[in-house]
Phi, psi and omega in degrees: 000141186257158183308125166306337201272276199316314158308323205277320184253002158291320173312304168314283206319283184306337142313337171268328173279334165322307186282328167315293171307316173289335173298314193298302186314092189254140174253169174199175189248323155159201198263143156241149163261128220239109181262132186257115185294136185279294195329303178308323188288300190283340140317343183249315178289308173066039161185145189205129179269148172227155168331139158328316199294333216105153183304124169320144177294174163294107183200176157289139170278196194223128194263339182155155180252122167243113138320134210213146162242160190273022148257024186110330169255152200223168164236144222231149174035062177290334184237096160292358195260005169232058162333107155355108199225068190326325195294341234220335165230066167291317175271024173232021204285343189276337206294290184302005143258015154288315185228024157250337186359127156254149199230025168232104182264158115209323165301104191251032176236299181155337188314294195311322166339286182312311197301297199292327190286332180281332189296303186311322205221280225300340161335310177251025137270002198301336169302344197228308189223127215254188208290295195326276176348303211251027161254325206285317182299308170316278237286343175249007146282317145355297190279334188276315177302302183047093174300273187288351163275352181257352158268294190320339201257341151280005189057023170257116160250172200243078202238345189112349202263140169257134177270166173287163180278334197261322165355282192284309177322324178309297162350286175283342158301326189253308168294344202243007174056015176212152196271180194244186189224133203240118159221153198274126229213119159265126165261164180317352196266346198094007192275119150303110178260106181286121206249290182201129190271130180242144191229101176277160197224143140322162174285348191261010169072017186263315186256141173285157172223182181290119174291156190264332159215162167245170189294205164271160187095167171205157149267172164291171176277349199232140181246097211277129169255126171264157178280159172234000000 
């Protein structure tokens, strides 16, 4: 029979490990999915890394899936005990370099991007989604949203030329059945630039829903779309 002093201290264990688990265990309310105009980043940086393959066609990229709460905040770098594991998306590796690109250097394969977005964000999805699960669900939200056909299908084009701000929310709105958080890129001219789309996801990362909040910021009224 064991001791109470032996009981006592089993109980501490598995109570300590319990907050352990709960420390890791990050809840959210749900995702944004955050898409990026290529055109935008690299008119303002004026310097751009591309994939081995070569520079991406013209689309949007995918900036990130961030888990979000519905006040606005997010948690950030949650598991340090799961490190980026190139291995685990070999096979999704050309589809994200296609619709992933990283457009910052010193990295032109995609890794180091990838690397900062799983530590960063996707880490603290791991309840809902373990890594392979949360690039292939970006990358086929990505494909569900379809962006630049629900503007180009609107006669929005990435021509250079500016559109209106409710313009484009209609668009994408009308293509993608929910409305979008639209943010603005300044170029060196003052020109408002559409920079990036935020789009909200369920918590299980399958569906877009209505956002329950969108981030800070604005554009302008008139929207510079740049060419790439």
């Amino acid at each position: 029979m064991e001791s109470k002093g032996s009981i006592l201290i089993k109980l501490l264990l598995l109570f300590q490990l319990s907050i352990l688990c709960l420390s890791q265990q990050q809840d959210f309310d749900f995702f944004y999915l955050v898409q990026q105009w290529p055109g935008s980043f690299c008119d303002s940086k004026k310097s751009c890394c591309y994939p081995t393959t070569g520079k991406p066609a013209a689309d949007f990229g995918i900036h990130g899936l961030w888990p979000n709460y519905k006040d606005g905040t997010y948690p950030s770098n949650c598991d340090p005990n799961s490190p980026f594991d190139q291995s685990q998306i070999s096979d999704l590796t050309s589809s994200l370099q296609k619709n992933w690109p990283t457009l910052a250097c010193p990295s032109g394969d995609g890794i180091q991007f990838w690397t900062h977005e799983w530590e960063k964000h996707g880490t603290c999805s791991e309840s809902s989604l373990k890594q392979h699960d949360y690039f292939e669900t970006t990358l086929n939200l990505k494909q569900k949203s379809n962006l630049l056909e629900a503007l180009t299908s609107a006669g929005i084009q990435a021509d250079g030329n500016s559109y209106s701000l409710s313009s484009i929310k209609e668009a994408i709105e009308k293509g993608v059945g929910f409305t979008p958080f639209i943010q603005c890129n300044v170029d060196s001219s003052g020109n408002s630039q559409l920079y990036q789309v935020y789009l909200c996801v369920d918590t299980s990362g399958s569906n877009f829903i209505q956002c329950p909040v969108f981030p800070h910021g604005k554009c302008g009224s008139q929207i510079e779309f740049p060419t790439f």
